[in-house]
Coordinates of C-alpha atoms and ligand atoms in Angstrom, one line a residue:
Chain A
X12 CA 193.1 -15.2 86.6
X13 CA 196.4 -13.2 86.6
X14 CA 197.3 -10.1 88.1
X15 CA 199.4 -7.7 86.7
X16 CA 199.4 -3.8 87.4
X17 CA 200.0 -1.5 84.5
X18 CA 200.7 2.0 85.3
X19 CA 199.8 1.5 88.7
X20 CA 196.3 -0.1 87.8
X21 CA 195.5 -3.4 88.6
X22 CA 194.0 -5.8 85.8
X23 CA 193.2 -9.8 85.7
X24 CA 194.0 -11.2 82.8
X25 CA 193.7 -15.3 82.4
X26 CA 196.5 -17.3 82.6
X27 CA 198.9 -17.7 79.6
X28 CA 198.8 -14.3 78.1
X29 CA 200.9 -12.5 76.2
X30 CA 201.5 -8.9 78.3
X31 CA 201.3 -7.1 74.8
X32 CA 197.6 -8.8 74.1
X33 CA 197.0 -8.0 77.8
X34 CA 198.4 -4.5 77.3
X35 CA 196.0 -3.6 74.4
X36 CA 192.8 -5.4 75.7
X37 CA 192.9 -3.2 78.9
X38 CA 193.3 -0.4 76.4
X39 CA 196.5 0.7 76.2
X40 CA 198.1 2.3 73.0
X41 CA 201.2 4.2 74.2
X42 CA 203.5 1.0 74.3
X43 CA 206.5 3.8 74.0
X44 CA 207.2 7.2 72.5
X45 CA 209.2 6.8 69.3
X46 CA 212.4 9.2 68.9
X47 CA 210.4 12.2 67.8
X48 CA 207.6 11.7 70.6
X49 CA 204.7 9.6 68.3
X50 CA 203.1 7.1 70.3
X51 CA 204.1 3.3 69.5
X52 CA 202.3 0.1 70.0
X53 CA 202.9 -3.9 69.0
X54 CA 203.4 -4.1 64.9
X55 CA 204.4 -7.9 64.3
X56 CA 203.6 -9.7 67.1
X57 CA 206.7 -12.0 66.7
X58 CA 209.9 -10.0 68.5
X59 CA 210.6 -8.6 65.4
X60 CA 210.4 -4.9 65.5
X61 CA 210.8 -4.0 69.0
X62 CA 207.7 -1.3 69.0
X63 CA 206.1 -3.5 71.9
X64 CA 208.8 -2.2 74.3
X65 CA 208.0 -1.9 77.7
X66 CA 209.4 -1.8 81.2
X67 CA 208.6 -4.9 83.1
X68 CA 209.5 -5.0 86.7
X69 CA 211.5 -2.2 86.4
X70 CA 213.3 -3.6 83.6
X71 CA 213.1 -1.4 80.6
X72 CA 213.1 -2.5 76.5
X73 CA 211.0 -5.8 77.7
X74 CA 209.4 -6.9 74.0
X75 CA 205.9 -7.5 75.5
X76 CA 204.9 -9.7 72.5
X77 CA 207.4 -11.9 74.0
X78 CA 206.8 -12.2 77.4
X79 CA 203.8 -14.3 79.0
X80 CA 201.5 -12.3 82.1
X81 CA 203.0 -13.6 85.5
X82 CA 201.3 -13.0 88.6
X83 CA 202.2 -9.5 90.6
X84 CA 204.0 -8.1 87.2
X85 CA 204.6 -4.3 87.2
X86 CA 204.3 -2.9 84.0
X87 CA 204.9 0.7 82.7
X88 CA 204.3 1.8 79.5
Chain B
X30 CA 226.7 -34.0 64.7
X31 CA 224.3 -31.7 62.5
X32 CA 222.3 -29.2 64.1
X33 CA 219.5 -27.0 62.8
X34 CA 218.5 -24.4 63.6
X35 CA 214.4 -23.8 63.0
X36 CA 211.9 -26.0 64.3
X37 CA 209.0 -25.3 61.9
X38 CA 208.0 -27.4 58.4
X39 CA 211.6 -27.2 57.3
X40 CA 213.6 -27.7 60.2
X41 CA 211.3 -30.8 61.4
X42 CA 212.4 -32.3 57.9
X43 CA 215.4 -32.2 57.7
X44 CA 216.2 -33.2 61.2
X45 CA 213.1 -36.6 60.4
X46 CA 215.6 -37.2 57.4
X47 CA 218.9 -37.0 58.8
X48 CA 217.9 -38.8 61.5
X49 CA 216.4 -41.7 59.5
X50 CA 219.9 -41.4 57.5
X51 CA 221.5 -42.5 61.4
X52 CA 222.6 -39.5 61.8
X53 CA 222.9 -37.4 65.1
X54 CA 220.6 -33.7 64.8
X55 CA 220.0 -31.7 67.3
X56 CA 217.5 -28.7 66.7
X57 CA 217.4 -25.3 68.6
X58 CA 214.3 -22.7 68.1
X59 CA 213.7 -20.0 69.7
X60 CA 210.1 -20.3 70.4
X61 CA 208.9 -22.6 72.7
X62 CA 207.1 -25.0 71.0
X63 CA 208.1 -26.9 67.7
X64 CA 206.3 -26.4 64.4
X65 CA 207.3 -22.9 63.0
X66 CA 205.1 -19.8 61.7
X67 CA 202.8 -22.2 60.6
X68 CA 202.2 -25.3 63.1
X69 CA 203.3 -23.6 66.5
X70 CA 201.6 -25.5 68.9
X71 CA 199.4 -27.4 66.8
X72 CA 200.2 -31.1 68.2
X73 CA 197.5 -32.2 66.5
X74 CA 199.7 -31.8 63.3
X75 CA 201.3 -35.5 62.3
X76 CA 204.8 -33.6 61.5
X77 CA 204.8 -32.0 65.1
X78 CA 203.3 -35.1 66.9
X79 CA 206.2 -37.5 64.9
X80 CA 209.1 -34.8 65.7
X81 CA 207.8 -35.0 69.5
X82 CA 208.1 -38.6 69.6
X83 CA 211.4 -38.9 67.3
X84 CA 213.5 -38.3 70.0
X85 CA 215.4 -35.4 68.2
X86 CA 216.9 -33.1 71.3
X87 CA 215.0 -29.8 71.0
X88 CA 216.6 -26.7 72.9
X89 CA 213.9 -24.3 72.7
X90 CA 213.3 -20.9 73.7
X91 CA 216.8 -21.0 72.3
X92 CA 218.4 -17.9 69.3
X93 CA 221.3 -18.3 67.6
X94 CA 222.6 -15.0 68.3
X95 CA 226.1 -15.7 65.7
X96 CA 227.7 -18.7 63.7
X97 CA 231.4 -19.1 63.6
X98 CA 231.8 -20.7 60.3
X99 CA 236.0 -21.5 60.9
X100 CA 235.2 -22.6 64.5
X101 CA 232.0 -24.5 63.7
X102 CA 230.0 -23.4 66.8
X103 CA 227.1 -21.4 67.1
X104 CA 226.6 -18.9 69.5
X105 CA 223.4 -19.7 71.6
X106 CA 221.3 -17.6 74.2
X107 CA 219.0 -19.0 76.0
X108 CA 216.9 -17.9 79.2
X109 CA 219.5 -17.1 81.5
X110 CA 222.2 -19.5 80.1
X111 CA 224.2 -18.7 76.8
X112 CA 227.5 -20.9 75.0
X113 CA 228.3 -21.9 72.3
X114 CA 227.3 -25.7 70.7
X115 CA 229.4 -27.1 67.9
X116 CA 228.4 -28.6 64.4
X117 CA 229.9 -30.5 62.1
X118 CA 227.1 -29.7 59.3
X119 CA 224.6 -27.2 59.9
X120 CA 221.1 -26.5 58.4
X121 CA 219.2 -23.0 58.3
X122 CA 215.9 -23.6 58.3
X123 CA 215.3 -19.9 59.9
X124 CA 211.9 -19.2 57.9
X125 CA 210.4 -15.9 57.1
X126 CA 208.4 -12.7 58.9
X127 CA 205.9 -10.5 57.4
X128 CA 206.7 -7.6 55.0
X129 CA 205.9 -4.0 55.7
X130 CA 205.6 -1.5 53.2
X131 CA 205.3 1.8 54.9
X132 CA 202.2 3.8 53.9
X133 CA 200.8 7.4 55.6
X134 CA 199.5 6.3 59.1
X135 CA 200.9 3.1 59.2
X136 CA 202.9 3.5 62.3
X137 CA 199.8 4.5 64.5
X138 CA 198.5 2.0 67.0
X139 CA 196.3 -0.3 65.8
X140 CA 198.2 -1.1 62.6
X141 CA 199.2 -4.5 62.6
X142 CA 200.8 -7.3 60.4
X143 CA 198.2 -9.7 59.5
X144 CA 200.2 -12.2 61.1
X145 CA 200.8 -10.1 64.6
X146 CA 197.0 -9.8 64.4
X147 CA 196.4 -13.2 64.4
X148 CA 199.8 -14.2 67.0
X149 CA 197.9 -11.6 69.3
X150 CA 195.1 -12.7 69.1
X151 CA 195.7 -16.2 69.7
X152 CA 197.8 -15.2 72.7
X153 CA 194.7 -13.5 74.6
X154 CA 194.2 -9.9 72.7
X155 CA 190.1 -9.8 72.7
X156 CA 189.0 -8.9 69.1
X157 CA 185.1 -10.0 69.4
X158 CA 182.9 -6.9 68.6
X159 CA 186.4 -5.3 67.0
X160 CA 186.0 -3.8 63.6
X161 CA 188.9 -4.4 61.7
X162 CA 189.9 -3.7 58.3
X163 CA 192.3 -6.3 56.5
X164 CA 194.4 -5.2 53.3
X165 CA 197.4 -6.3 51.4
X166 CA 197.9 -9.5 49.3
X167 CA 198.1 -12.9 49.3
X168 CA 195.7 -16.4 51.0
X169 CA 197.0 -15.6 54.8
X170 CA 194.3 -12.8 54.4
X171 CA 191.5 -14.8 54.3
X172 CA 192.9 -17.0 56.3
X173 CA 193.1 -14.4 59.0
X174 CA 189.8 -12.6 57.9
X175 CA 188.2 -16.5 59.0
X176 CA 190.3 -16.6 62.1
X177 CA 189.2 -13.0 63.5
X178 CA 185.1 -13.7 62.4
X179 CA 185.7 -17.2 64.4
X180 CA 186.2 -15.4 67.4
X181 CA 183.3 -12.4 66.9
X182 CA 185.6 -9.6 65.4
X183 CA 183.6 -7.4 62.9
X184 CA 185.4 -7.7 59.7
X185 CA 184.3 -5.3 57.7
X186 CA 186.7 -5.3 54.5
X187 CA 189.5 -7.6 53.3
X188 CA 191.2 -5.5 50.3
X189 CA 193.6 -7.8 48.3
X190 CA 195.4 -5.9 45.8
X191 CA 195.7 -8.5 43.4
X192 CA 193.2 -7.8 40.3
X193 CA 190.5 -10.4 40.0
X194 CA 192.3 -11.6 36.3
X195 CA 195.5 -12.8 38.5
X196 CA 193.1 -14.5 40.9
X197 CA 191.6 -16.0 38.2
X198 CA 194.6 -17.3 36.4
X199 CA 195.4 -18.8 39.8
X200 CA 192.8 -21.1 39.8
X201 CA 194.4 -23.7 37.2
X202 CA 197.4 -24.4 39.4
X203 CA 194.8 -24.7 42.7
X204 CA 193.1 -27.7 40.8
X205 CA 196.3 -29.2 40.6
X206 CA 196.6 -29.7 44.6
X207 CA 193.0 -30.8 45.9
X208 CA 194.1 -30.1 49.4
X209 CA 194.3 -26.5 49.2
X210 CA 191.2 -26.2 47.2
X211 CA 189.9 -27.8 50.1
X212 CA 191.3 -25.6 52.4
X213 CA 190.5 -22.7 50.2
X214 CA 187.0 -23.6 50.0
X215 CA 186.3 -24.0 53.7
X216 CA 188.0 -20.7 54.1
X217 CA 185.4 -19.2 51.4
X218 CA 182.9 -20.4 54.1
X219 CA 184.1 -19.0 57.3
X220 CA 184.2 -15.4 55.6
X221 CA 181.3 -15.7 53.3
X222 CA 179.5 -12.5 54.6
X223 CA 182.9 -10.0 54.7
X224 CA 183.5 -7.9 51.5
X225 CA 186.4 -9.3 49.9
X226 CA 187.4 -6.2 47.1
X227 CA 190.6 -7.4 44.8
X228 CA 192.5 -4.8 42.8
X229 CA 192.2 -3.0 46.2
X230 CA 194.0 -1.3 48.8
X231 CA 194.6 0.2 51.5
X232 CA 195.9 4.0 50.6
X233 CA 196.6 5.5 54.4
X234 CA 195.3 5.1 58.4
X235 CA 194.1 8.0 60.3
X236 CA 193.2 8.7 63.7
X237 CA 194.9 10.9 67.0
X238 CA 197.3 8.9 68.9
X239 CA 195.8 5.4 67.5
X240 CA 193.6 4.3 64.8
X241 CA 190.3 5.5 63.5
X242 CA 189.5 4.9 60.1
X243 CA 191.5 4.1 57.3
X244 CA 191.3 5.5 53.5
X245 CA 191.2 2.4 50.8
X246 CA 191.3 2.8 47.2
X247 CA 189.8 0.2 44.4
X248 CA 190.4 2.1 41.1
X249 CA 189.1 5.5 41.3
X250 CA 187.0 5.2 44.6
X251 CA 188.4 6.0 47.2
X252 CA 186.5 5.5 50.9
X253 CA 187.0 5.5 54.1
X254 CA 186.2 2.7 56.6
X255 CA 186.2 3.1 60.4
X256 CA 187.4 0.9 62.3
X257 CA 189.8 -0.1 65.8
X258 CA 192.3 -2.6 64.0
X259 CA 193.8 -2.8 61.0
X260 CA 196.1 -5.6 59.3
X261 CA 198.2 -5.3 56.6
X262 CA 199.9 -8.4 54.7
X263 CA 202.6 -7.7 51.6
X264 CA 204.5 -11.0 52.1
X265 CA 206.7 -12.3 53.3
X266 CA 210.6 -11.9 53.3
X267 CA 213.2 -14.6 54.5
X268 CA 215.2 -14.3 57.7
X269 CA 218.7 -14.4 56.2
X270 CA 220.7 -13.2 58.6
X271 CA 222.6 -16.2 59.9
X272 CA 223.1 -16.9 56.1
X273 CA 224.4 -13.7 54.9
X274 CA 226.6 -13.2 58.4
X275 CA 228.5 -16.5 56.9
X276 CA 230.4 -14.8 54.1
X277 CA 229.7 -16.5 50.2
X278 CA 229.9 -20.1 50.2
X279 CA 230.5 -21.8 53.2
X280 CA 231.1 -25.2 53.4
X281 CA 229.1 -27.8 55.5
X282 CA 226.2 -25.5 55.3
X283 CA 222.4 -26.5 53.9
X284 CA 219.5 -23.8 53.7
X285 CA 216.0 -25.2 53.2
X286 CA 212.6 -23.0 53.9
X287 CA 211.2 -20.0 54.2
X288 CA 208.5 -20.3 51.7
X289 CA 204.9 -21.6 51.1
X290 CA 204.9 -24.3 53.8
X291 CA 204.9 -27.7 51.0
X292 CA 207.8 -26.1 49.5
X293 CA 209.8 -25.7 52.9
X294 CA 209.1 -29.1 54.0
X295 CA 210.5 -31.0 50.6
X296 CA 213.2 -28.1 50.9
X297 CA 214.1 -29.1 54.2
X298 CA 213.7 -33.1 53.5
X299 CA 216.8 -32.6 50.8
X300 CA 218.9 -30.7 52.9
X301 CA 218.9 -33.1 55.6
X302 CA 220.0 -36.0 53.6
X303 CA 222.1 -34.0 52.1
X304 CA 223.7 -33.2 55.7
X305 CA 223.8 -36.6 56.6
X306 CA 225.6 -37.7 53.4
X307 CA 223.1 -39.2 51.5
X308 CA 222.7 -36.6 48.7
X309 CA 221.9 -40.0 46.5
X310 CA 218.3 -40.2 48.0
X311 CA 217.2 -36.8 47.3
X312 CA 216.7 -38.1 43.3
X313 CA 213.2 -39.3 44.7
X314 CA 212.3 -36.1 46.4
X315 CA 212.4 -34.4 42.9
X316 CA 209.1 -34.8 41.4
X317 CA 207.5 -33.4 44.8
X318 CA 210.0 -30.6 45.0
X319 CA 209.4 -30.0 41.1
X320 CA 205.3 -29.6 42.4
X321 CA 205.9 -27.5 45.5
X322 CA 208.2 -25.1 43.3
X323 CA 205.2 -24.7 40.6
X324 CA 202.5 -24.0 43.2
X325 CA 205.3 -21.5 45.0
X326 CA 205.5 -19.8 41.9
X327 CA 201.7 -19.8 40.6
X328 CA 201.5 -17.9 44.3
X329 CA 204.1 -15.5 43.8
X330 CA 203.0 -14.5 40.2
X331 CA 199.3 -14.5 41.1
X332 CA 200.3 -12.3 44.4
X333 CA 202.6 -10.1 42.9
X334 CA 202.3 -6.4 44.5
X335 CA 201.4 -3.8 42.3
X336 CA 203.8 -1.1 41.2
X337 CA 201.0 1.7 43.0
X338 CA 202.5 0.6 46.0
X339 CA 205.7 1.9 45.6
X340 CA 203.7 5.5 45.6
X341 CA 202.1 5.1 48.6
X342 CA 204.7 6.6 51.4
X343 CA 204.5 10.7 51.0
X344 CA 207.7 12.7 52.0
X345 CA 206.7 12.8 56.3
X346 CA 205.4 8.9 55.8
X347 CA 208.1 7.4 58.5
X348 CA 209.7 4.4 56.6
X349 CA 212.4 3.6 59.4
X350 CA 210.3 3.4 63.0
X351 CA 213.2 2.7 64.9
X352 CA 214.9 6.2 64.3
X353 CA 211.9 7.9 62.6
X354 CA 213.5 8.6 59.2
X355 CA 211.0 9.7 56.8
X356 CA 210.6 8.6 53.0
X357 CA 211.9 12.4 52.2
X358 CA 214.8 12.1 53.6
X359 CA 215.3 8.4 52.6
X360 CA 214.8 9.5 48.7
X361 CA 217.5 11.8 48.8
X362 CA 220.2 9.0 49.0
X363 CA 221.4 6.2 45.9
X364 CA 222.0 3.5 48.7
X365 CA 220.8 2.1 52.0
X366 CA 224.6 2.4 53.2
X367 CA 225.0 5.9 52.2
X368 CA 221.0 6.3 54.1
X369 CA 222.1 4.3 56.7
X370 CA 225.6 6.6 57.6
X371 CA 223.9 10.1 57.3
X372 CA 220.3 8.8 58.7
X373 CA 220.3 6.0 60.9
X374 CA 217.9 4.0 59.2
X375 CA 218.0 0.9 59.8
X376 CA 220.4 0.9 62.8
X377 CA 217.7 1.0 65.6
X378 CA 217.1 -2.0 67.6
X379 CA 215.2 -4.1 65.1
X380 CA 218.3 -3.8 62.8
X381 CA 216.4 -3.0 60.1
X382 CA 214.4 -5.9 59.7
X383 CA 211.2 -3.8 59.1
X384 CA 212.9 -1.4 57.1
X385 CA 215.2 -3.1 55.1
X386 CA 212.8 -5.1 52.9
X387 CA 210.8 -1.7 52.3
X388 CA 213.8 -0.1 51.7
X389 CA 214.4 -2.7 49.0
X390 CA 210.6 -2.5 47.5
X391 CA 210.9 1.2 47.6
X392 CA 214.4 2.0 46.5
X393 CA 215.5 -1.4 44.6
X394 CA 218.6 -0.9 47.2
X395 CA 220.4 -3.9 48.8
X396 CA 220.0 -3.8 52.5
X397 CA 221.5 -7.0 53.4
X398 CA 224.5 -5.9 55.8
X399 CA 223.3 -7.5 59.1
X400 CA 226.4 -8.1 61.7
X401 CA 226.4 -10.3 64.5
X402 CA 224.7 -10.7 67.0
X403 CA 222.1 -11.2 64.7
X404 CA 220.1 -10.6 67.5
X405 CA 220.6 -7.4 70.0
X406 CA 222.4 -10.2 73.0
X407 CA 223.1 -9.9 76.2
X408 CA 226.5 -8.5 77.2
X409 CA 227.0 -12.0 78.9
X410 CA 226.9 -13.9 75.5
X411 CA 229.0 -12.3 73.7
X412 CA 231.8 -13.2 75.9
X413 CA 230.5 -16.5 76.5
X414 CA 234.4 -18.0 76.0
X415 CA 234.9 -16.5 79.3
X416 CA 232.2 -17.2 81.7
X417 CA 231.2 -14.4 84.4
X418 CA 230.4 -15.8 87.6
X419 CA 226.7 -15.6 88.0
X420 CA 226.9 -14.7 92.0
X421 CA 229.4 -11.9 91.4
X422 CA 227.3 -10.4 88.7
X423 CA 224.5 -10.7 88.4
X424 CA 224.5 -11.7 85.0
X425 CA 223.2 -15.3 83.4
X426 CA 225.1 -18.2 84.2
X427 CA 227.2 -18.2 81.2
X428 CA 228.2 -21.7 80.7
X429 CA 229.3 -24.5 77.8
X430 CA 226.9 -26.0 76.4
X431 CA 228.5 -29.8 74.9
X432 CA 227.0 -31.9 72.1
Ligands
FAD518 C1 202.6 -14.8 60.1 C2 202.8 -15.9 59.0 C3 201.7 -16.7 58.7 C4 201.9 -17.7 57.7 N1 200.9 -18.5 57.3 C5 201.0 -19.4 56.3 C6 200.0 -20.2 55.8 O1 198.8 -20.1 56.3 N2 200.2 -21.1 54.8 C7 201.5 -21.3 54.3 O2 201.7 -22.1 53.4 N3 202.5 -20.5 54.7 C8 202.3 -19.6 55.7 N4 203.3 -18.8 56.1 C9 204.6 -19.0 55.5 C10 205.4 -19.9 56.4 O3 206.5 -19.2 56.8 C11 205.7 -21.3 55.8 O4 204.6 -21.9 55.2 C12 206.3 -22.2 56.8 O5 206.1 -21.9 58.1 C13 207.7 -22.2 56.4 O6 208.4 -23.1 57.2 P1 209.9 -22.9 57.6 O7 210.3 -24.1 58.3 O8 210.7 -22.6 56.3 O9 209.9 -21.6 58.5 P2 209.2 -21.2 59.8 O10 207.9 -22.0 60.0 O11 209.2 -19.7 59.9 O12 210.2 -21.8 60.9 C14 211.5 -21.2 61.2 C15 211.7 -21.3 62.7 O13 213.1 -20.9 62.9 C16 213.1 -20.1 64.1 N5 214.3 -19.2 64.0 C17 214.6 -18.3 63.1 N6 215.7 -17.7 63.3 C18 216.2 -18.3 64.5 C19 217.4 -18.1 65.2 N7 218.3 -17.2 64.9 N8 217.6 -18.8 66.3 C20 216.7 -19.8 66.7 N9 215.6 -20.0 66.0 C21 215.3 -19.3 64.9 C22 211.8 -19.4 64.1 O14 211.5 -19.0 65.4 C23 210.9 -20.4 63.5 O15 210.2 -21.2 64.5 C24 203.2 -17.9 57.1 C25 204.3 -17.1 57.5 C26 204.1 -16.1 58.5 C27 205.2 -15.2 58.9
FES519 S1 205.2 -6.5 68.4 FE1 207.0 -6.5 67.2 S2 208.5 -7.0 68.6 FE2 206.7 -7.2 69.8

């Protein structure tokens, strides 16, 4: 299994997932708050429409759907 | 040299052509495996397993983020290294996404493309005891509806707006390809059990802060169905981006793909010997192109959306999601340009890609005014003529990549 902490919670996930499939089966929904505040989560699951953005080791606008689990990864929604 | 860029049905044929033609290909995709929307990772496919073993250089995880037609390179970003690779011809095979139609609700979490679903899914998003409601149009529903009840999902509805008379006046053109009756019928089986409604729809999603239930309409009834997912299929629309950020006509340039997958792969068979100077040999492919353009269209017709949908979005029904511009204020405007200047639609980060095509099913405006990058690139790309010392920096090693 993988570690990653998300919001400062720590959740195994196996190996070879996708941090936005990982995101949503731990239960998250807020991926990002849209310009006027709505909460935003993964739409097209290809790296198409950016609402899967994330900050990833500190690195903001990370399109989750893109970007496979990696052991000790930080994420914030 | 040819490149081309697109590794799936398409791409893999014309690079197998021009190859057999003696000439050199390269390919570059930007996912990591070969075998596009519809064979990614599937190496038990013979196309994939014969482009593995053809010898063909592959860069993948690899976008073309621009084409310079007069220089005849393309610029290329890859994980942490970006340049430019030159071409003497080049082929687009550059496929298709999903189309999104916006509809009241549709940007709450838990709406997905049928297609995002499914890519989730596969990539480790749980769905066994989900319920999940599946509406639009077109065979990847069912195809989806099977894939989700394989892996314990509760599907509890698959509304495909198509009335059952198109359906039925699909069936002639099905008989003429065995194999996808085949395919069709063992799909039948994996859902048999799930409510499959046609002339049927999905009118708006509700729920605070994510999905709860949504409404769906088949005539006059109107329901509701609760649920935690829902995935919504209108089509498909072609990535055209590289194509249109070329200018009319260029020369040197093939396009093949983006449609059912037959259809690409014939597609991309002809532009490859085309690219590799044979266009003599692509008399034979005609009677097989002539039968993948039939079924294509028998699809197309038979899948056609309904004009309903073009009511669906109310004035607060968000139509761009990137900037949040509403159908109300979009209606107020005669073109996406003069939208585009006063609202920012469609100049958020996914550069209209969602909203574009809705625009264009809503409005009947053309959107097609993509710029390079095609693709939001890094800083160190774009000045990939004059590489930045990675140690200095920071940035990727920006170096020249030579073919
Ligand atoms: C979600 C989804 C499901 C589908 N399911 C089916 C199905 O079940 N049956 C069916 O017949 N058809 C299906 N299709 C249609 C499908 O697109 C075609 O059948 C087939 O995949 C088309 O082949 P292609 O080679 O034209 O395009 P694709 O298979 O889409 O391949 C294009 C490739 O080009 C790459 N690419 C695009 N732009 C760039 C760039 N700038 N730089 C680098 N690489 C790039 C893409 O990553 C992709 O790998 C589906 C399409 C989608 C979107
Ligand atoms: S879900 Fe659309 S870009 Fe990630």
């Amino acid at each position: 299994m993988t570690r990653i902490s998300i919001n400062g919670h720590q959740v195994s996930v196996p190996p070879g997932t996708m941090l936005a499939s990982a995101l949503l089966g731990s239960g998250a929904f807020r991926f990002r708050n849209s310009v006027s505040g709505e909460p935003r989560a993964p739409l097209c699951g290809m790296g198409v429409c950016f609402e899967c953005r994330v900050t990833v080791d500190g690195h903001p606008h990370a399109r989750s759907c893109q970007v496979p689990v990696r052991e000790g990864m930080e994420v914030n929604t | 040299m040819i490149v081309v860029v697109g590794a799936g049905p398409a791409g893999i044929a014309a690079a197998l052509r021009a190859q057999e033609c003696g000439a050199r290909v390269t390919v570059i995709d930007d996912n990591p495996n070969p075998g596009g929307q519809i064979w990614r990772g599937d190496d038990e496919n013979s196309w994939v397993a014969r482009f593995r073993s053809s010898g063909i250089p592959l860069l993948s995880s690899t976008r073309v983020v621009a084409v310079d037609v007069e220089a005849r390179s393309l610029l290329v970003e890859t994980d942490g290294v970006s340049g430019r690779l030159s071409w003497k011809k080049l082929v687009l095979a550059t496929g298709s996404r999903e189309l999104f139609l916006p509809f009241p609700g549709w940007t709450l979490p838990g709406v997905f493309g049928v297609g995002g679903l499914q890519a989730l899914a596969k990539t480790g998003l749980p769905v066994a005891g989900k319920r999940i409601v599946l509406g639009g149009t077109g065979p990847l529903l069912l195809a989806v509806g099977a894939y989700l009840r394989q892996h314990g999902a509760d599907v509890k509805l698959i509304a495909e707006q198509a009335n059952i008379q198109s359906l039925a006046g699909f069936a002639p053109e099905l008989l003429r390809h065995p194999r996808k009756v085949l395919q069709g019928a063992s799909l039948q089986w994996a859902i048999a059990g799930t409510p499959y409604r046609t002339g049927c729809w999905i009118d708006s999603a509700e729920g605070v802060n994510k999905l709860e239930r949504v409404t769906v309409r088949s005539g006059r009834d109107i329901w509701t169905e609760d649920c935690d997912y829902a995935g919504v299929a209108w089509g498909l629309t072609p990535n055209t981006e590289l194509l249109e950020s070329l200018g009319p006509e260029p020369e040197d340039v093939y396009v093949a793909g983006s449609g059912e997958v037959d259809l690409s792969f014939v597609e991309g068979e002809i532009a490859g010997l085309n690219a590799a100077g044979y266009p003599e040999r692509t008399v034979l492919l005609a009677p097989k192109l002539e039968k993948a353009r039939g079924f294509a269209a028998a699809l197309a017709t038979t899948f056609a959306l309904r004009d309903e949908l073009r009511h669906l979005a109310k004035p607060d029904t968000i139509v761009c999601r990137c900037e949040d511009v509403t159908y109300g204020e979009l209606r107020k405007f005669t073109s996406f340009r003069a939208a585009k200047l006063q609202t920012r639609c469609g100049m958020g980060p996914c550069q209209g890609r969602i909203c574009g095509p809705a625009n264009e099913f809503l409005f009947g405006w053309e959107t097609g005014t993509v710029r390079p990058p095609v693709f939001p690139a890094k800083i160190a790309t774009l000045f990939s003529d004059a590489p930045l010392p990675a140690d200095t920096t920071g940035q990727p090693d920006t170096k020249e990549i030579t073919s």
